[in-house]
Amino acid sequence: MTGRVEVGSWPVVVVGGGPAGIAAVTEAARAGLRCLLIDEAPRLGGQIYRQLPAAFGVGGGAGGGRDYQRGQRLRAAFDRVAGRVEVWSGTSVIDIGEGPRVVCASGVGGSRQVTADFLVVATGAYDRPVPFPGWTLPGVLTAGGAQVLMKAMRVRPGERAVVAGTGPLLLVVANQLHRAGVRVGAVLEAGRSAFTVGSAAVAWRHGGLLVDAARYRLGLYRAGIPLLYNHTVFAAEGDGQVQRVTYGPVTAAGWQPVRGREQHTAADLLVVGFGFVPNAELSELAGCELVYRDTAGGWVPVRDAMMATSVPRVFAVGDGAGVAGSQVAVEEGRVAGITVAQRWGVLSAREADRRRRVPVRRLRTLMAVRDRLDALSVVRPGVYGLAAEATVVCRCEEVSRAEVVAAVGEGARDLQAVKLLTRLGMGACQGRNCAPSAAGLVCAATGCVPGAVGRIHPRPPVKQVTLGVLAGPEGEAS
């Protein structure tokens, strides 16, 4: 990458300014270490604690509530140590090499490279796409995309909506849509209800989680929004945009669509959220060992109890190391930041143990709750049967389901082989949009488990950047 500027070494570099990254850098800086925090967004907070533009204020609306208050407390703790943290906002990390050496790029600073004594990867997760007929129509949004429009831009994304998928985020988004003035016709949860005696028994020590869930459920009830369990979207239809949504029941065990019992409803907005996939690309480029875990969202770095990966001095925290929600992400970040300070030598083992005591205890309780919820909402293989033969699976290269199945018929047994035969995953997203669903199709055709089909390996630059940015800070090759 010609023109890359070396800008020195840092004791601690944290990649990602969401809950996990903020918590990690706060603890490391609180112990006295000089830190660099790199984040793609213009302002810290990530998706869940996204900061509204100052002109919007905070009163109520899609940006207020308990999540906003949690984010404010996290940012307040960061502000107290901000003098020891340099923040590079609007900057994408495009590669991580040995050292660890972090390569990043922005429109302002060009391509830069820094060396980290300790690196914390807190890259979060992205929406899990599930192809079905009409999923590429304008008006079909991921749950995360709909939240960005409402929280960061105060845009009402439609007039009449259907929300479909699985997991607690569906209730959150449906409530946000209602408050934004969108008529929500139905919330379609492919799984069964998480509001059971068993779930309550596990979660009783964390009343906050129960309060959140009950509040969102009550919000739907008061708004008259039906919540249908073991139902999902079958298709979106329309001339140039979504105009009608077809949905119906799925089997309880495998979520196979029950054909012949479809229903139709008018809608100009379909919000789809089938959970999240860990953004583990940078962990893989850093050389970390990865393992497949269904309940964590897919491929995740192997970690010990202190959040250290298989690569010395590289830590991974938050949803990018296993999807578990913002509260887990914060506690993992704290554990990693404290441990980095201990291994650097600015905290004694005794003091580090004392500081870790509360986050470690909270993690044990929170993960017990998350494990219970994940067992209910982990995506079942039946949803990959929603796609018709002509349905596009890879949007970048326009590869259809039929082409993926044909590749399996020609002998492909993993995603890399499917990629070679079809160009699936060769586009700008490097498989982020197609790999999970393509893996499901391969598993359905071969009878193998998801971990056996491998993954599409990332290549730098992992994010799109212009040649001018790569050339140098002034856009000129050196």
Tab-separated table of C-alpha atoms in Angstrom:
chain	number	residue	atom	x	y	z
A	1	MET	CA	0.000	0.000	0.000
A	2	THR	CA	2.044	2.886	-1.300
A	3	GLY	CA	2.272	6.052	0.739
A	4	ARG	CA	1.333	4.555	4.108
A	5	VAL	CA	2.463	6.823	6.941
A	6	GLU	CA	3.999	5.288	10.078
A	7	VAL	CA	2.705	7.303	13.044
A	8	GLY	CA	4.408	5.608	15.944
A	9	SER	CA	3.764	3.097	18.684
A	10	TRP	CA	1.122	3.090	21.403
A	11	PRO	CA	0.930	1.134	24.651
A	12	VAL	CA	-2.711	0.305	23.919
A	13	VAL	CA	-4.702	0.491	20.688
A	14	VAL	CA	-8.441	-0.216	20.810
A	15	VAL	CA	-10.328	-0.796	17.553
A	16	GLY	CA	-14.022	0.040	17.867
A	17	GLY	CA	-15.821	2.802	19.753
A	18	GLY	CA	-18.893	0.880	20.871
A	19	PRO	CA	-19.684	-0.283	24.418
A	20	ALA	CA	-16.851	-2.834	24.612
A	21	GLY	CA	-14.214	-0.522	23.126
A	22	ILE	CA	-15.143	2.441	25.311
A	23	ALA	CA	-15.106	0.279	28.451
A	24	ALA	CA	-11.727	-1.255	27.561
A	25	VAL	CA	-9.985	2.034	26.807
A	26	THR	CA	-11.503	3.649	29.904
A	27	GLU	CA	-10.073	0.994	32.231
A	28	ALA	CA	-6.656	1.005	30.551
A	29	ALA	CA	-6.452	4.814	30.684
A	30	ARG	CA	-7.740	4.884	34.280
A	31	ALA	CA	-4.743	2.758	35.212
A	32	GLY	CA	-2.456	5.363	33.632
A	33	LEU	CA	-1.768	3.995	30.150
A	34	ARG	CA	-1.671	6.147	27.025
A	35	CYS	CA	-4.249	4.818	24.554
A	36	LEU	CA	-5.392	5.201	20.971
A	37	LEU	CA	-9.049	4.544	20.137
A	38	ILE	CA	-9.944	4.073	16.454
A	39	ASP	CA	-13.582	4.134	15.342
A	40	GLU	CA	-15.387	4.327	12.002
A	41	ALA	CA	-18.247	6.483	13.254
A	42	PRO	CA	-18.012	10.268	13.649
A	43	ARG	CA	-18.929	9.966	17.363
A	44	LEU	CA	-18.359	7.241	19.937
A	45	GLY	CA	-21.116	4.930	21.109
A	46	GLY	CA	-21.516	2.197	18.528
A	47	GLN	CA	-24.949	1.063	17.404
A	48	ILE	CA	-26.692	0.645	20.744
A	49	TYR	CA	-25.234	3.781	22.387
A	50	ARG	CA	-25.211	5.842	19.212
A	51	GLN	CA	-25.042	9.581	19.932
A	52	LEU	CA	-27.617	11.808	18.335
A	53	PRO	CA	-26.495	14.901	16.462
A	54	ALA	CA	-26.476	17.814	18.907
A	55	ALA	CA	-29.271	19.580	17.030
A	56	PHE	CA	-31.669	16.708	17.770
A	57	GLY	CA	-31.479	16.844	21.565
A	58	VAL	CA	-32.358	13.732	23.552
A	59	GLY	CA	-35.906	14.052	24.752
A	60	GLY	CA	-37.768	10.774	24.393
A	61	GLY	CA	-38.025	9.660	20.796
A	62	ALA	CA	-36.000	6.867	19.311
A	63	GLY	CA	-32.769	8.024	20.910
A	64	GLY	CA	-33.797	8.262	24.581
A	65	GLY	CA	-34.641	5.694	27.232
A	66	ARG	CA	-32.587	3.277	29.307
A	67	ASP	CA	-30.068	2.542	26.570
A	68	TYR	CA	-29.382	6.244	26.216
A	69	GLN	CA	-28.847	6.571	29.967
A	70	ARG	CA	-26.464	3.590	30.020
A	71	GLY	CA	-24.529	5.136	27.168
A	72	GLN	CA	-24.326	8.456	28.981
A	73	ARG	CA	-22.868	6.778	32.078
A	74	LEU	CA	-20.304	4.932	29.976
A	75	ARG	CA	-19.288	8.117	28.166
A	76	ALA	CA	-19.069	10.014	31.457
A	77	ALA	CA	-16.559	7.463	32.762
A	78	PHE	CA	-14.601	7.805	29.511
A	79	ASP	CA	-14.616	11.598	29.759
A	80	ARG	CA	-12.851	11.405	33.126
A	81	VAL	CA	-9.813	9.755	31.502
A	82	ALA	CA	-10.062	11.292	28.026
A	83	GLY	CA	-6.827	13.219	28.524
A	84	ARG	CA	-4.886	9.972	28.150
A	85	VAL	CA	-6.811	8.791	25.075
A	86	GLU	CA	-6.363	9.965	21.505
A	87	VAL	CA	-9.456	9.270	19.394
A	88	TRP	CA	-9.378	8.796	15.640
A	89	SER	CA	-13.012	9.049	14.568
A	90	GLY	CA	-14.234	8.419	11.038
A	91	THR	CA	-11.323	6.029	10.532
A	92	SER	CA	-11.511	2.438	9.267
A	93	VAL	CA	-9.003	-0.235	10.208
A	94	ILE	CA	-8.283	-2.091	6.968
A	95	ASP	CA	-5.617	-4.564	8.086
A	96	ILE	CA	-3.874	-5.952	11.158
A	97	GLY	CA	-0.493	-7.615	10.841
A	98	GLU	CA	2.213	-8.972	13.113
A	99	GLY	CA	3.442	-6.696	15.832
A	100	PRO	CA	0.534	-6.131	16.105
A	101	ARG	CA	0.629	-3.475	13.411
A	102	VAL	CA	-2.659	-1.737	12.702
A	103	VAL	CA	-3.298	-0.198	9.286
A	104	CYS	CA	-6.130	2.299	9.102
A	105	ALA	CA	-7.469	4.775	6.598
A	106	SER	CA	-9.653	7.865	6.524
A	107	GLY	CA	-10.512	10.536	4.013
A	108	VAL	CA	-8.697	13.097	6.147
A	109	GLY	CA	-5.568	11.276	7.307
A	110	GLY	CA	-4.971	8.990	4.358
A	111	SER	CA	-3.440	5.592	5.116
A	112	ARG	CA	-1.672	5.319	8.464
A	113	GLN	CA	0.041	2.531	10.371
A	114	VAL	CA	0.575	2.231	14.103
A	115	THR	CA	2.190	-0.398	16.286
A	116	ALA	CA	0.435	-1.509	19.463
A	117	ASP	CA	2.065	-3.035	22.510
A	118	PHE	CA	-1.413	-4.341	23.347
A	119	LEU	CA	-4.343	-4.470	20.938
A	120	VAL	CA	-8.017	-4.757	21.877
A	121	VAL	CA	-10.341	-5.652	18.985
A	122	ALA	CA	-13.907	-4.481	19.683
A	123	THR	CA	-15.441	-4.474	16.227
A	124	GLY	CA	-19.033	-5.400	17.093
A	125	ALA	CA	-21.400	-7.353	14.869
A	126	TYR	CA	-23.570	-6.873	11.806
A	127	ASP	CA	-27.102	-7.937	10.910
A	128	ARG	CA	-27.501	-11.538	9.783
A	129	PRO	CA	-29.068	-11.533	6.301
A	130	VAL	CA	-31.580	-14.244	5.385
A	131	PRO	CA	-32.521	-14.297	1.674
A	132	PHE	CA	-36.153	-14.707	0.652
A	133	PRO	CA	-38.036	-13.663	-2.498
A	134	GLY	CA	-38.066	-9.878	-2.625
A	135	TRP	CA	-35.434	-9.268	0.075
A	136	THR	CA	-33.509	-6.914	-2.220
A	137	LEU	CA	-36.496	-4.634	-2.873
A	138	PRO	CA	-36.304	-1.016	-1.699
A	139	GLY	CA	-38.194	-0.838	1.565
A	140	VAL	CA	-36.639	-4.001	3.008
A	141	LEU	CA	-34.285	-2.943	5.800
A	142	THR	CA	-32.253	-4.752	8.404
A	143	ALA	CA	-33.109	-4.015	12.015
A	144	GLY	CA	-29.810	-2.183	12.391
A	145	GLY	CA	-30.424	-0.113	9.283
A	146	ALA	CA	-33.860	0.941	10.496
A	147	GLN	CA	-32.370	1.947	13.839
A	148	VAL	CA	-29.727	4.110	12.167
A	149	LEU	CA	-32.401	6.000	10.247
A	150	MET	CA	-34.470	6.612	13.369
A	151	LYS	CA	-31.762	7.141	15.995
A	152	ALA	CA	-29.082	8.990	14.062
A	153	MET	CA	-31.119	10.764	11.404
A	154	ARG	CA	-34.607	11.035	12.909
A	155	VAL	CA	-36.039	9.686	9.664
A	156	ARG	CA	-39.319	7.788	9.637
A	157	PRO	CA	-38.444	4.876	7.333
A	158	GLY	CA	-41.994	4.069	6.223
A	159	GLU	CA	-45.703	4.394	6.835
A	160	ARG	CA	-46.824	0.796	7.412
A	161	ALA	CA	-44.362	-1.861	8.515
A	162	VAL	CA	-43.929	-5.536	9.287
A	163	VAL	CA	-41.083	-6.597	11.582
A	164	ALA	CA	-39.765	-10.160	11.180
A	165	GLY	CA	-36.901	-12.296	12.436
A	166	THR	CA	-35.874	-13.501	15.865
A	167	GLY	CA	-34.505	-12.232	19.143
A	168	PRO	CA	-35.215	-9.400	21.582
A	169	LEU	CA	-34.192	-6.672	19.127
A	170	LEU	CA	-37.461	-7.197	17.248
A	171	LEU	CA	-39.417	-5.837	20.221
A	172	VAL	CA	-37.052	-2.875	20.523
A	173	VAL	CA	-37.292	-1.922	16.846
A	174	ALA	CA	-41.074	-2.366	16.732
A	175	ASN	CA	-41.446	0.030	19.672
A	176	GLN	CA	-39.096	2.533	18.044
A	177	LEU	CA	-41.039	2.376	14.788
A	178	HIS	CA	-44.306	2.949	16.639
A	179	ARG	CA	-42.892	5.979	18.477
A	180	ALA	CA	-41.617	7.326	15.151
A	181	GLY	CA	-45.164	7.283	13.782
A	182	VAL	CA	-44.975	4.083	11.715
A	183	ARG	CA	-47.988	1.747	11.815
A	184	VAL	CA	-46.599	-1.697	12.661
A	185	GLY	CA	-48.928	-4.382	11.336
A	186	ALA	CA	-47.251	-7.314	13.071
A	187	VAL	CA	-44.073	-8.568	14.712
A	188	LEU	CA	-43.154	-12.044	13.445
A	189	GLU	CA	-40.896	-14.015	15.812
A	190	ALA	CA	-39.656	-17.240	14.255
A	191	GLY	CA	-38.880	-18.745	17.655
A	192	ARG	CA	-41.002	-19.286	20.702
A	193	SER	CA	-41.560	-16.908	23.594
A	194	ALA	CA	-38.655	-16.139	25.906
A	195	PHE	CA	-41.107	-15.137	28.645
A	196	THR	CA	-41.131	-18.464	30.468
A	197	VAL	CA	-40.800	-19.515	34.084
A	198	GLY	CA	-37.397	-21.005	33.324
A	199	SER	CA	-36.079	-17.785	31.770
A	200	ALA	CA	-37.367	-15.731	34.691
A	201	ALA	CA	-35.654	-18.070	37.152
A	202	VAL	CA	-32.321	-17.585	35.382
A	203	ALA	CA	-32.717	-13.804	35.025
A	204	TRP	CA	-34.080	-12.915	38.463
A	205	ARG	CA	-30.698	-11.633	39.658
A	206	HIS	CA	-30.607	-9.164	36.768
A	207	GLY	CA	-33.886	-7.334	37.107
A	208	GLY	CA	-32.788	-4.751	34.554
A	209	LEU	CA	-32.979	-7.295	31.751
A	210	LEU	CA	-36.437	-8.395	32.839
A	211	VAL	CA	-37.607	-4.801	33.133
A	212	ASP	CA	-36.362	-4.006	29.626
A	213	ALA	CA	-38.018	-7.051	28.096
A	214	ALA	CA	-41.310	-6.506	29.921
A	215	ARG	CA	-41.354	-2.825	28.961
A	216	TYR	CA	-40.918	-3.568	25.263
A	217	ARG	CA	-43.539	-6.330	25.383
A	218	LEU	CA	-45.965	-4.017	27.183
A	219	GLY	CA	-45.302	-1.319	24.583
A	220	LEU	CA	-46.486	-3.638	21.810
A	221	TYR	CA	-49.581	-4.590	23.784
A	222	ARG	CA	-50.540	-0.971	24.427
A	223	ALA	CA	-49.999	-0.086	20.780
A	224	GLY	CA	-52.168	-2.991	19.631
A	225	ILE	CA	-49.303	-4.570	17.687
A	226	PRO	CA	-49.705	-8.350	17.386
A	227	LEU	CA	-46.671	-10.492	18.271
A	228	LEU	CA	-46.838	-13.831	16.438
A	229	TYR	CA	-44.485	-16.598	17.586
A	230	ASN	CA	-43.259	-19.333	15.217
A	231	HIS	CA	-44.050	-17.046	12.262
A	232	THR	CA	-41.800	-15.392	9.727
A	233	VAL	CA	-41.752	-13.523	6.431
A	234	PHE	CA	-42.106	-15.676	3.297
A	235	ALA	CA	-41.770	-12.992	0.606
A	236	ALA	CA	-41.839	-9.284	-0.137
A	237	GLU	CA	-43.604	-8.115	-3.270
A	238	GLY	CA	-43.977	-4.846	-5.117
A	239	ASP	CA	-43.322	-2.848	-8.256
A	240	GLY	CA	-40.004	-1.114	-7.596
A	241	GLN	CA	-40.538	-1.125	-3.816
A	242	VAL	CA	-42.212	-3.169	-1.115
A	243	GLN	CA	-45.989	-3.022	-1.353
A	244	ARG	CA	-47.061	-6.327	0.151
A	245	VAL	CA	-45.565	-8.832	2.592
A	246	THR	CA	-46.398	-12.526	2.635
A	247	TYR	CA	-45.842	-14.330	5.927
A	248	GLY	CA	-46.865	-17.512	7.678
A	249	PRO	CA	-46.069	-20.095	10.343
A	250	VAL	CA	-42.868	-22.109	10.679
A	251	THR	CA	-42.291	-25.380	12.450
A	252	ALA	CA	-41.282	-25.025	16.089
A	253	ALA	CA	-38.202	-27.230	15.902
A	254	GLY	CA	-36.503	-26.356	12.627
A	255	TRP	CA	-38.360	-23.219	11.467
A	256	GLN	CA	-39.301	-24.779	8.141
A	257	PRO	CA	-41.979	-22.630	6.443
A	258	VAL	CA	-45.435	-24.195	6.503
A	259	ARG	CA	-46.606	-23.635	2.946
A	260	GLY	CA	-50.293	-23.304	2.240
A	261	ARG	CA	-50.999	-21.190	5.329
A	262	GLU	CA	-49.622	-17.908	4.036
A	263	GLN	CA	-51.175	-14.564	4.854
A	264	HIS	CA	-50.717	-11.222	3.091
A	265	THR	CA	-50.615	-7.670	4.368
A	266	ALA	CA	-49.993	-4.308	2.769
A	267	ALA	CA	-46.716	-2.671	3.815
A	268	ASP	CA	-44.184	-0.226	2.431
A	269	LEU	CA	-41.543	-1.226	4.996
A	270	LEU	CA	-40.264	-4.649	6.013
A	271	VAL	CA	-37.715	-4.700	8.834
A	272	VAL	CA	-35.848	-7.980	9.093
A	273	GLY	CA	-33.650	-8.993	12.017
A	274	PHE	CA	-32.438	-12.579	12.309
A	275	GLY	CA	-29.818	-11.769	14.904
A	276	PHE	CA	-26.213	-10.783	14.322
A	277	VAL	CA	-22.947	-12.145	12.981
A	278	PRO	CA	-19.699	-11.337	14.846
A	279	ASN	CA	-17.441	-9.034	12.872
A	280	ALA	CA	-14.339	-11.188	13.353
A	281	GLU	CA	-12.469	-10.211	10.170
A	282	LEU	CA	-9.787	-8.169	11.910
A	283	SER	CA	-9.277	-10.845	14.555
A	284	GLU	CA	-8.646	-13.337	11.752
A	285	LEU	CA	-6.235	-10.986	9.974
A	286	ALA	CA	-4.381	-10.551	13.263
A	287	GLY	CA	-3.804	-14.317	13.265
A	288	CYS	CA	-6.260	-15.238	16.027
A	289	GLU	CA	-7.588	-18.783	16.125
A	290	LEU	CA	-11.312	-18.848	15.367
A	291	VAL	CA	-13.976	-21.381	16.323
A	292	TYR	CA	-17.594	-21.760	15.204
A	293	ARG	CA	-20.228	-21.249	17.901
A	294	ASP	CA	-23.894	-21.232	16.899
A	295	THR	CA	-25.117	-19.408	19.995
A	296	ALA	CA	-22.432	-16.719	19.616
A	297	GLY	CA	-23.487	-15.922	16.052
A	298	GLY	CA	-20.870	-17.806	14.042
A	299	TRP	CA	-17.078	-17.681	13.846
A	300	VAL	CA	-15.477	-16.083	16.907
A	301	PRO	CA	-11.920	-15.798	18.250
A	302	VAL	CA	-10.868	-18.296	20.894
A	303	ARG	CA	-10.371	-16.433	24.203
A	304	ASP	CA	-9.452	-17.135	27.785
A	305	ALA	CA	-11.291	-15.778	30.830
A	306	MET	CA	-9.364	-12.478	30.568
A	307	MET	CA	-10.476	-11.947	26.931
A	308	ALA	CA	-6.986	-12.710	25.555
A	309	THR	CA	-6.887	-14.422	22.151
A	310	SER	CA	-4.455	-17.049	20.874
A	311	VAL	CA	-2.146	-14.242	19.662
A	312	PRO	CA	0.009	-12.733	22.432
A	313	ARG	CA	-1.017	-9.185	23.424
A	314	VAL	CA	-4.204	-9.279	21.309
A	315	PHE	CA	-7.580	-9.205	23.078
A	316	ALA	CA	-11.088	-9.471	21.608
A	317	VAL	CA	-14.214	-8.179	23.347
A	318	GLY	CA	-17.876	-7.457	22.711
A	319	ASP	CA	-20.132	-8.739	19.968
A	320	GLY	CA	-17.210	-9.118	17.554
A	321	ALA	CA	-15.985	-11.926	19.800
A	322	GLY	CA	-19.432	-13.485	20.287
A	323	VAL	CA	-22.833	-11.809	20.118
A	324	ALA	CA	-24.157	-11.342	23.657
A	325	GLY	CA	-25.478	-7.775	23.874
A	326	SER	CA	-24.256	-4.409	25.080
A	327	GLN	CA	-24.201	-5.155	28.814
A	328	VAL	CA	-21.966	-8.184	28.307
A	329	ALA	CA	-19.812	-6.139	25.918
A	330	VAL	CA	-19.193	-3.467	28.560
A	331	GLU	CA	-18.101	-5.991	31.189
A	332	GLU	CA	-15.838	-7.832	28.738
A	333	GLY	CA	-14.236	-4.528	27.782
A	334	ARG	CA	-13.583	-3.717	31.420
A	335	VAL	CA	-11.960	-7.083	32.049
A	336	ALA	CA	-9.717	-6.677	29.000
A	337	GLY	CA	-8.714	-3.097	29.859
A	338	ILE	CA	-7.806	-4.027	33.430
A	339	THR	CA	-5.867	-7.087	32.279
A	340	VAL	CA	-3.907	-5.058	29.730
A	341	ALA	CA	-2.946	-2.610	32.500
A	342	GLN	CA	-1.844	-5.503	34.714
A	343	ARG	CA	0.281	-7.120	31.998
A	344	TRP	CA	1.800	-3.772	31.125
A	345	GLY	CA	2.872	-3.435	34.739
A	346	VAL	CA	0.922	-0.377	35.884
A	347	LEU	CA	-1.445	-2.464	38.046
A	348	SER	CA	-0.426	-5.071	40.581
A	349	ALA	CA	-2.027	-8.500	40.360
A	350	ARG	CA	-3.871	-7.807	43.611
A	351	GLU	CA	-5.275	-4.472	42.410
A	352	ALA	CA	-6.220	-5.932	39.014
A	353	ASP	CA	-8.083	-8.770	40.711
A	354	ARG	CA	-9.918	-6.251	42.860
A	355	ARG	CA	-10.952	-4.140	39.847
A	356	ARG	CA	-12.025	-7.199	37.859
A	357	ARG	CA	-14.159	-8.650	40.641
A	358	VAL	CA	-17.390	-6.810	39.797
A	359	PRO	CA	-17.273	-7.186	35.976
A	360	VAL	CA	-16.356	-10.869	36.264
A	361	ARG	CA	-19.267	-11.467	38.635
A	362	ARG	CA	-21.661	-9.586	36.362
A	363	LEU	CA	-20.437	-11.530	33.338
A	364	ARG	CA	-21.241	-14.837	34.985
A	365	THR	CA	-24.809	-13.746	35.667
A	366	LEU	CA	-25.345	-11.987	32.348
A	367	MET	CA	-24.014	-14.886	30.305
A	368	ALA	CA	-26.376	-17.277	32.070
A	369	VAL	CA	-29.245	-15.078	30.887
A	370	ARG	CA	-27.810	-14.722	27.379
A	371	ASP	CA	-27.290	-18.467	27.037
A	372	ARG	CA	-30.955	-18.989	27.864
A	373	LEU	CA	-32.109	-16.382	25.320
A	374	ASP	CA	-29.700	-17.569	22.625
A	375	ALA	CA	-30.946	-21.134	22.943
A	376	LEU	CA	-34.385	-19.822	21.995
A	377	SER	CA	-33.409	-17.453	19.189
A	378	VAL	CA	-30.413	-19.070	17.464
A	379	VAL	CA	-31.297	-19.271	13.768
A	380	ARG	CA	-32.669	-22.663	12.732
A	381	PRO	CA	-31.880	-24.145	9.296
A	382	GLY	CA	-35.456	-23.978	8.018
A	383	VAL	CA	-35.233	-20.252	7.269
A	384	TYR	CA	-32.736	-20.916	4.487
A	385	GLY	CA	-35.573	-22.704	2.702
A	386	LEU	CA	-37.340	-19.374	2.253
A	387	ALA	CA	-35.227	-18.546	-0.811
A	388	ALA	CA	-36.552	-19.675	-4.184
A	389	GLU	CA	-34.185	-20.990	-6.845
A	390	ALA	CA	-33.926	-17.592	-8.537
A	391	THR	CA	-33.504	-15.677	-5.263
A	392	VAL	CA	-30.212	-13.783	-5.140
A	393	VAL	CA	-28.001	-14.930	-2.269
A	394	CYS	CA	-24.858	-12.875	-3.018
A	395	ARG	CA	-25.961	-9.354	-3.863
A	396	CYS	CA	-22.511	-8.095	-4.893
A	397	GLU	CA	-21.972	-10.773	-7.554
A	398	GLU	CA	-25.683	-11.596	-8.166
A	399	VAL	CA	-25.279	-15.287	-7.337
A	400	SER	CA	-28.595	-17.106	-6.933
A	401	ARG	CA	-29.588	-19.953	-4.641
A	402	ALA	CA	-29.725	-22.240	-7.682
A	403	GLU	CA	-26.087	-21.454	-8.477
A	404	VAL	CA	-24.989	-22.236	-4.917
A	405	VAL	CA	-26.848	-25.558	-4.979
A	406	ALA	CA	-25.338	-26.328	-8.404
A	407	ALA	CA	-21.851	-25.692	-6.999
A	408	VAL	CA	-22.541	-28.233	-4.272
A	409	GLY	CA	-23.662	-30.647	-6.975
A	410	GLU	CA	-20.293	-30.137	-8.680
A	411	GLY	CA	-18.490	-31.160	-5.520
A	412	ALA	CA	-18.153	-27.980	-3.444
A	413	ARG	CA	-18.248	-28.817	0.252
A	414	ASP	CA	-17.113	-25.557	1.803
A	415	LEU	CA	-17.552	-21.832	1.237
A	416	GLN	CA	-14.144	-21.349	-0.339
A	417	ALA	CA	-15.034	-23.932	-3.003
A	418	VAL	CA	-18.432	-22.300	-3.590
A	419	LYS	CA	-16.626	-18.975	-3.945
A	420	LEU	CA	-14.295	-20.370	-6.621
A	421	LEU	CA	-17.167	-21.888	-8.614
A	422	THR	CA	-19.660	-19.013	-8.379
A	423	ARG	CA	-17.780	-15.799	-7.361
A	424	LEU	CA	-19.932	-15.706	-4.196
A	425	GLY	CA	-18.213	-13.488	-1.637
A	426	MET	CA	-15.866	-11.840	-4.139
A	427	GLY	CA	-17.631	-8.477	-3.995
A	428	ALA	CA	-17.041	-5.411	-1.895
A	429	CYS	CA	-18.550	-6.887	1.279
A	430	GLN	CA	-16.206	-9.925	1.156
A	431	GLY	CA	-19.014	-12.274	2.114
A	432	ARG	CA	-20.527	-10.367	5.024
A	433	ASN	CA	-23.932	-10.379	3.330
A	434	CYS	CA	-23.859	-13.844	1.776
A	435	ALA	CA	-21.576	-16.174	3.731
A	436	PRO	CA	-23.967	-17.054	6.599
A	437	SER	CA	-26.883	-17.876	4.294
A	438	ALA	CA	-24.665	-19.655	1.758
A	439	ALA	CA	-23.280	-21.777	4.592
A	440	GLY	CA	-26.844	-22.681	5.530
A	441	LEU	CA	-27.595	-23.738	1.965
A	442	VAL	CA	-24.463	-25.887	1.789
A	443	CYS	CA	-25.351	-27.533	5.084
A	444	ALA	CA	-28.892	-28.220	3.897
A	445	ALA	CA	-27.598	-29.809	0.688
A	446	THR	CA	-24.846	-31.914	2.282
A	447	GLY	CA	-26.145	-32.624	5.783
A	448	CYS	CA	-23.028	-31.169	7.427
A	449	VAL	CA	-22.875	-28.785	10.387
A	450	PRO	CA	-22.167	-25.046	9.849
A	451	GLY	CA	-18.669	-25.159	11.304
A	452	ALA	CA	-17.638	-27.768	8.743
A	453	VAL	CA	-18.202	-25.492	5.711
A	454	GLY	CA	-15.585	-23.004	6.842
A	455	ARG	CA	-15.679	-19.314	6.062
A	456	ILE	CA	-14.744	-16.840	3.364
A	457	HIS	CA	-11.380	-15.521	4.472
A	458	PRO	CA	-10.977	-11.723	4.592
A	459	ARG	CA	-8.335	-9.920	2.593
A	460	PRO	CA	-7.005	-6.409	3.207
A	461	PRO	CA	-8.288	-3.840	2.751
A	462	VAL	CA	-11.361	-5.206	4.522
A	463	LYS	CA	-13.253	-1.959	3.960
A	464	GLN	CA	-13.632	0.000	0.752
A	465	VAL	CA	-11.112	2.816	0.423
A	466	THR	CA	-10.053	4.926	-2.531
A	467	LEU	CA	-6.642	4.699	-4.164
A	468	GLY	CA	-6.091	8.309	-3.159
A	469	VAL	CA	-6.530	7.461	0.525
A	470	LEU	CA	-4.155	4.511	0.215
A	471	ALA	CA	-1.600	6.661	-1.566
A	472	GLY	CA	-0.978	8.947	1.396
A	473	PRO	CA	-2.277	11.776	3.537
A	474	GLU	CA	-2.248	14.198	0.623
A	475	GLY	CA	-3.558	11.680	-1.903
A	476	GLU	CA	-0.162	11.417	-3.639
A	477	ALA	CA	1.878	8.238	-3.933
A	478	SER	CA	5.310	8.316	-2.365
